Amino acid sequence: MVRLLEVSRSGYYVWLDRKPSDRMIRREDIEQKVAWFHGDSDEVYGAPRILADLRADGETISRKTVAKTMQRLGLVGICPKKWKTTTVIDHADAYPVDAVKREWDTGALNQVWVGDF
């Protein structure tokens, strides 16, 4: 295996006995907390809200670290879309034109026709 991986035999045994660094321990701790806070929020919270939860929990951490951790874990927050008005109301065109000026009975047949649909 040493020849296959192209590493020295002594380097392999040093790596085998090596304990995790403080940085790796902190990284795993942060990953567990981020995953827990994300799951606790029903997978809704993004980096800013998880950051607030972590800081309330006593962690000293930046938003970018939380965002990178979430990206590494494949966690995504839900962001509601902005409200967009799709109907444009033209108040001048709100009602059809009254062509007969509300005079339904002119005294003659077939002069005014009214319909509704």
PDB file of C-alpha atoms in Angstrom:
ATOM      1  CA  MET A   1       0.000   0.000   0.000  1.00  0.00           C
ATOM      2  CA  VAL A   2       2.927   2.329   0.743  1.00  0.00           C
ATOM      3  CA  ARG A   3       4.208   1.872  -2.832  1.00  0.00           C
ATOM      4  CA  LEU A   4       0.712   2.291  -4.289  1.00  0.00           C
ATOM      5  CA  LEU A   5       0.070   5.578  -2.459  1.00  0.00           C
ATOM      6  CA  GLU A   6       3.662   6.697  -3.029  1.00  0.00           C
ATOM      7  CA  VAL A   7       4.296   7.657   0.589  1.00  0.00           C
ATOM      8  CA  SER A   8       7.159   6.764   2.866  1.00  0.00           C
ATOM      9  CA  ARG A   9       6.750   3.914   5.301  1.00  0.00           C
ATOM     10  CA  SER A  10       7.641   6.117   8.263  1.00  0.00           C
ATOM     11  CA  GLY A  11       5.192   8.833   7.080  1.00  0.00           C
ATOM     12  CA  TYR A  12       2.402   6.262   6.961  1.00  0.00           C
ATOM     13  CA  TYR A  13       3.026   5.133  10.534  1.00  0.00           C
ATOM     14  CA  VAL A  14       3.249   8.721  11.785  1.00  0.00           C
ATOM     15  CA  TRP A  15      -0.083   9.446  10.081  1.00  0.00           C
ATOM     16  CA  LEU A  16      -1.595   6.279  11.556  1.00  0.00           C
ATOM     17  CA  ASP A  17      -0.756   7.296  15.139  1.00  0.00           C
ATOM     18  CA  ARG A  18      -1.512  10.997  14.688  1.00  0.00           C
ATOM     19  CA  LYS A  19      -4.255  12.440  16.839  1.00  0.00           C
ATOM     20  CA  PRO A  20      -6.742  14.910  15.287  1.00  0.00           C
ATOM     21  CA  SER A  21      -5.588  18.512  15.480  1.00  0.00           C
ATOM     22  CA  ASP A  22      -7.401  21.178  17.483  1.00  0.00           C
ATOM     23  CA  ARG A  23      -8.519  22.699  14.198  1.00  0.00           C
ATOM     24  CA  MET A  24     -10.122  19.424  13.025  1.00  0.00           C
ATOM     25  CA  ILE A  25     -11.794  18.917  16.397  1.00  0.00           C
ATOM     26  CA  ARG A  26     -13.264  22.435  16.253  1.00  0.00           C
ATOM     27  CA  ARG A  27     -14.341  21.918  12.639  1.00  0.00           C
ATOM     28  CA  GLU A  28     -16.201  18.711  13.507  1.00  0.00           C
ATOM     29  CA  ASP A  29     -17.813  20.420  16.515  1.00  0.00           C
ATOM     30  CA  ILE A  30     -18.976  23.341  14.350  1.00  0.00           C
ATOM     31  CA  GLU A  31     -20.298  20.942  11.688  1.00  0.00           C
ATOM     32  CA  GLN A  32     -22.336  19.058  14.287  1.00  0.00           C
ATOM     33  CA  LYS A  33     -23.788  22.264  15.726  1.00  0.00           C
ATOM     34  CA  VAL A  34     -24.612  23.733  12.308  1.00  0.00           C
ATOM     35  CA  ALA A  35     -26.326  20.490  11.257  1.00  0.00           C
ATOM     36  CA  TRP A  36     -28.261  20.387  14.535  1.00  0.00           C
ATOM     37  CA  PHE A  37     -29.445  24.030  14.323  1.00  0.00           C
ATOM     38  CA  HIS A  38     -30.411  23.555  10.666  1.00  0.00           C
ATOM     39  CA  GLY A  39     -32.396  20.412  11.476  1.00  0.00           C
ATOM     40  CA  ASP A  40     -33.964  22.051  14.526  1.00  0.00           C
ATOM     41  CA  SER A  41     -35.338  24.829  12.294  1.00  0.00           C
ATOM     42  CA  ASP A  42     -37.034  22.259  10.020  1.00  0.00           C
ATOM     43  CA  GLU A  43     -34.272  22.908   7.459  1.00  0.00           C
ATOM     44  CA  VAL A  44     -35.388  26.515   6.977  1.00  0.00           C
ATOM     45  CA  TYR A  45     -32.569  28.548   8.529  1.00  0.00           C
ATOM     46  CA  GLY A  46     -29.701  29.811   6.415  1.00  0.00           C
ATOM     47  CA  ALA A  47     -26.262  31.034   7.429  1.00  0.00           C
ATOM     48  CA  PRO A  48     -27.339  34.332   9.103  1.00  0.00           C
ATOM     49  CA  ARG A  49     -29.870  32.713  11.428  1.00  0.00           C
ATOM     50  CA  ILE A  50     -27.631  29.755  12.234  1.00  0.00           C
ATOM     51  CA  LEU A  51     -24.858  32.255  12.953  1.00  0.00           C
ATOM     52  CA  ALA A  52     -27.141  34.000  15.462  1.00  0.00           C
ATOM     53  CA  ASP A  53     -27.940  30.643  17.094  1.00  0.00           C
ATOM     54  CA  LEU A  54     -24.261  29.695  17.295  1.00  0.00           C
ATOM     55  CA  ARG A  55     -23.330  33.037  18.834  1.00  0.00           C
ATOM     56  CA  ALA A  56     -26.176  32.710  21.344  1.00  0.00           C
ATOM     57  CA  ASP A  57     -24.717  29.277  22.156  1.00  0.00           C
ATOM     58  CA  GLY A  58     -21.373  30.917  22.955  1.00  0.00           C
ATOM     59  CA  GLU A  59     -19.402  30.265  19.753  1.00  0.00           C
ATOM     60  CA  THR A  60     -17.087  32.880  18.255  1.00  0.00           C
ATOM     61  CA  ILE A  61     -17.489  32.384  14.511  1.00  0.00           C
ATOM     62  CA  SER A  62     -18.007  34.376  11.313  1.00  0.00           C
ATOM     63  CA  ARG A  63     -20.909  34.210   8.881  1.00  0.00           C
ATOM     64  CA  LYS A  64     -18.620  33.076   6.064  1.00  0.00           C
ATOM     65  CA  THR A  65     -17.398  30.132   8.122  1.00  0.00           C
ATOM     66  CA  VAL A  66     -20.997  29.105   8.775  1.00  0.00           C
ATOM     67  CA  ALA A  67     -21.842  29.496   5.073  1.00  0.00           C
ATOM     68  CA  LYS A  68     -18.843  27.392   4.005  1.00  0.00           C
ATOM     69  CA  THR A  69     -19.716  24.741   6.571  1.00  0.00           C
ATOM     70  CA  MET A  70     -23.305  24.609   5.326  1.00  0.00           C
ATOM     71  CA  GLN A  71     -22.087  24.337   1.740  1.00  0.00           C
ATOM     72  CA  ARG A  72     -19.667  21.536   2.675  1.00  0.00           C
ATOM     73  CA  LEU A  73     -22.496  19.645   4.413  1.00  0.00           C
ATOM     74  CA  GLY A  74     -24.955  20.293   1.560  1.00  0.00           C
ATOM     75  CA  LEU A  75     -27.365  22.276   3.739  1.00  0.00           C
ATOM     76  CA  VAL A  76     -29.461  25.031   2.174  1.00  0.00           C
ATOM     77  CA  GLY A  77     -31.804  27.485   3.859  1.00  0.00           C
ATOM     78  CA  ILE A  78     -35.158  28.497   2.452  1.00  0.00           C
ATOM     79  CA  CYS A  79     -35.503  32.099   1.320  1.00  0.00           C
ATOM     80  CA  PRO A  80     -39.024  33.341   0.551  1.00  0.00           C
ATOM     81  CA  LYS A  81     -39.413  35.016  -2.808  1.00  0.00           C
ATOM     82  CA  LYS A  82     -40.176  38.715  -2.967  1.00  0.00           C
ATOM     83  CA  TRP A  83     -43.768  39.699  -3.716  1.00  0.00           C
ATOM     84  CA  LYS A  84     -44.237  40.585  -7.352  1.00  0.00           C
ATOM     85  CA  THR A  85     -47.383  42.274  -8.648  1.00  0.00           C
ATOM     86  CA  THR A  86     -48.426  40.722 -11.937  1.00  0.00           C
ATOM     87  CA  THR A  87     -51.706  42.566 -12.538  1.00  0.00           C
ATOM     88  CA  VAL A  88     -51.556  46.158 -13.720  1.00  0.00           C
ATOM     89  CA  ILE A  89     -54.804  47.977 -13.041  1.00  0.00           C
ATOM     90  CA  ASP A  90     -55.792  50.785 -15.395  1.00  0.00           C
ATOM     91  CA  HIS A  91     -58.477  52.724 -13.513  1.00  0.00           C
ATOM     92  CA  ALA A  92     -59.573  54.562 -16.660  1.00  0.00           C
ATOM     93  CA  ASP A  93     -60.296  51.212 -18.312  1.00  0.00           C
ATOM     94  CA  ALA A  94     -61.953  49.571 -15.290  1.00  0.00           C
ATOM     95  CA  TYR A  95     -65.522  49.624 -16.673  1.00  0.00           C
ATOM     96  CA  PRO A  96     -66.755  49.300 -20.268  1.00  0.00           C
ATOM     97  CA  VAL A  97     -67.979  52.413 -22.009  1.00  0.00           C
ATOM     98  CA  ASP A  98     -71.707  53.119 -21.538  1.00  0.00           C
ATOM     99  CA  ALA A  99     -72.694  53.633 -25.181  1.00  0.00           C
ATOM    100  CA  VAL A 100     -76.446  54.106 -24.532  1.00  0.00           C
ATOM    101  CA  LYS A 101     -76.035  56.483 -21.528  1.00  0.00           C
ATOM    102  CA  ARG A 102     -78.297  54.191 -19.433  1.00  0.00           C
ATOM    103  CA  GLU A 103     -81.324  54.803 -21.665  1.00  0.00           C
ATOM    104  CA  TRP A 104     -82.593  51.270 -22.209  1.00  0.00           C
ATOM    105  CA  ASP A 105     -86.045  52.115 -23.556  1.00  0.00           C
ATOM    106  CA  THR A 106     -85.944  54.325 -26.644  1.00  0.00           C
ATOM    107  CA  GLY A 107     -89.554  53.628 -27.650  1.00  0.00           C
ATOM    108  CA  ALA A 108     -88.646  51.636 -30.785  1.00  0.00           C
ATOM    109  CA  LEU A 109     -87.802  47.980 -31.353  1.00  0.00           C
ATOM    110  CA  ASN A 110     -84.280  46.789 -32.205  1.00  0.00           C
ATOM    111  CA  GLN A 111     -82.630  50.100 -31.358  1.00  0.00           C
ATOM    112  CA  VAL A 112     -80.791  49.144 -28.133  1.00  0.00           C
ATOM    113  CA  TRP A 113     -79.458  45.677 -27.503  1.00  0.00           C
ATOM    114  CA  VAL A 114     -78.067  44.745 -24.129  1.00  0.00           C
ATOM    115  CA  GLY A 115     -76.170  41.592 -23.254  1.00  0.00           C
ATOM    116  CA  ASP A 116     -74.329  40.086 -20.365  1.00  0.00           C
ATOM    117  CA  PHE A 117     -71.858  37.239 -20.424  1.00  0.00           C
TER     118      PHE A 117
END
